[in-house]
Coordinates of N, CA and C in Angstrom, one line a residue:
X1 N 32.3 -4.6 -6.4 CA 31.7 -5.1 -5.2 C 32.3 -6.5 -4.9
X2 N 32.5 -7.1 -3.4 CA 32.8 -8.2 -3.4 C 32.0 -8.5 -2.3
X3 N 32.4 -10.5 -2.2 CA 31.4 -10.8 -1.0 C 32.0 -11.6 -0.9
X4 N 31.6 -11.7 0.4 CA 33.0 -13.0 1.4 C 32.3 -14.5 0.6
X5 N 33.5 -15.2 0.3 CA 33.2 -16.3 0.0 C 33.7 -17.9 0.8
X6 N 35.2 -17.4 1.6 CA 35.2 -18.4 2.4 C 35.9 -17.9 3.9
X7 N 35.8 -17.7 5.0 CA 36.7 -17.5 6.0 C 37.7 -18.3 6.9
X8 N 38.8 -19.0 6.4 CA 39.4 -19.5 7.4 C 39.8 -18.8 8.2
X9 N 40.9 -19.6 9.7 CA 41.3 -19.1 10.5 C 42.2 -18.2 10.4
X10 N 42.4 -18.1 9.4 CA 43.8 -16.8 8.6 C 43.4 -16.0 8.2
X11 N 42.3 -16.4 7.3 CA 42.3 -14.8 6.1 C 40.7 -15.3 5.7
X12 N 40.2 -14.5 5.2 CA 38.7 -14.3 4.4 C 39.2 -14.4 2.6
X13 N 38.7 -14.6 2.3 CA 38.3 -14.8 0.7 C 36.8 -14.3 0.2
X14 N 37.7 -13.2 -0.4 CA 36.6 -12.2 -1.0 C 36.2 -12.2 -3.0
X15 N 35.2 -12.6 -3.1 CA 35.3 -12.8 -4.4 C 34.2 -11.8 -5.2
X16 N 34.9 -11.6 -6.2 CA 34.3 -10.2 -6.9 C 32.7 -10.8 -7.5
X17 N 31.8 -9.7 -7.9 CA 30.7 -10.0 -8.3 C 30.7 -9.7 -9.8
X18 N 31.8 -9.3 -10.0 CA 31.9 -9.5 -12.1 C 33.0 -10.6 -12.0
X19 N 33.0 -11.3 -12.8 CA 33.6 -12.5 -12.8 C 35.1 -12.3 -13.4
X20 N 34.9 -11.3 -13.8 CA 36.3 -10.7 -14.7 C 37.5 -10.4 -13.8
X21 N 37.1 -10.3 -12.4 CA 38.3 -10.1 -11.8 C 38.4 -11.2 -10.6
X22 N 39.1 -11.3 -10.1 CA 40.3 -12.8 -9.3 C 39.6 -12.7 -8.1
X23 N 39.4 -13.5 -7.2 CA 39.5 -14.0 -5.8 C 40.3 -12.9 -5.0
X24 N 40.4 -12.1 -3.9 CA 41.4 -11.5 -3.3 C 41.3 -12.4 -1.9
X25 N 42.3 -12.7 -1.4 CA 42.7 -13.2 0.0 C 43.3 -11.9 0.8
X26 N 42.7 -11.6 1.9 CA 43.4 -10.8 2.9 C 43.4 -11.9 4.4
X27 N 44.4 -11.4 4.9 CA 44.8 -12.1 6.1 C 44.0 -10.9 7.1
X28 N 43.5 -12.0 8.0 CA 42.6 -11.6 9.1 C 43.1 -10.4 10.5
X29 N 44.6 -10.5 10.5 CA 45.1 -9.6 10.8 C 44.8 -8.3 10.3
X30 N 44.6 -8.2 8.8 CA 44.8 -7.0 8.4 C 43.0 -6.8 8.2
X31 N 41.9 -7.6 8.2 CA 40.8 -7.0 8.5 C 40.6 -6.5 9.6
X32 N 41.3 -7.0 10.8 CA 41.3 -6.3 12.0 C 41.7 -5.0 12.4
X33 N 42.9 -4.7 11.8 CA 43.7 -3.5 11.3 C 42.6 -2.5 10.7
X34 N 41.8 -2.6 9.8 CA 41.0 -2.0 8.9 C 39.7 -1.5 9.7
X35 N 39.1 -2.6 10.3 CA 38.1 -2.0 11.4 C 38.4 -1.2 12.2
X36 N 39.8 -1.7 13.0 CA 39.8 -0.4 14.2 C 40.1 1.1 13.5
X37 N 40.8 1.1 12.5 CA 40.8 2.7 11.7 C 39.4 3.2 10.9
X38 N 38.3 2.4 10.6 CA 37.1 2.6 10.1 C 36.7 3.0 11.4
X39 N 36.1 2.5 12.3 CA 36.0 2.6 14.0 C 36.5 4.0 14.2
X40 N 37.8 4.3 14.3 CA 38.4 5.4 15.1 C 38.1 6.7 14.1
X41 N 37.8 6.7 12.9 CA 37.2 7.6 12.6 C 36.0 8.0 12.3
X42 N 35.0 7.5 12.6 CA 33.6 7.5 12.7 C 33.8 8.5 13.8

């Protein structure tokens, strides 16, 4: 599981809840990308 830890104007920062694994950065483009295909198939 992760949880948003910081959002800049680029990308979110998602940081895991076991400490064993890394920070992931995605660029906010590509969460936008990800909602409209979550969205279009509902």
């Amino acid at each position: 599981a992760k949880q948003l830890q910081r959002r800049t104007a680029h990308k979110v920062e998602l940081q895991s809840l076991n400490p064993d694994h890394a920070i992931r950065d995605i660029d906010l483009e590509d969460v936008a990308w990800i909602a409209r295909v979550i969205w279009a198939s509902q």
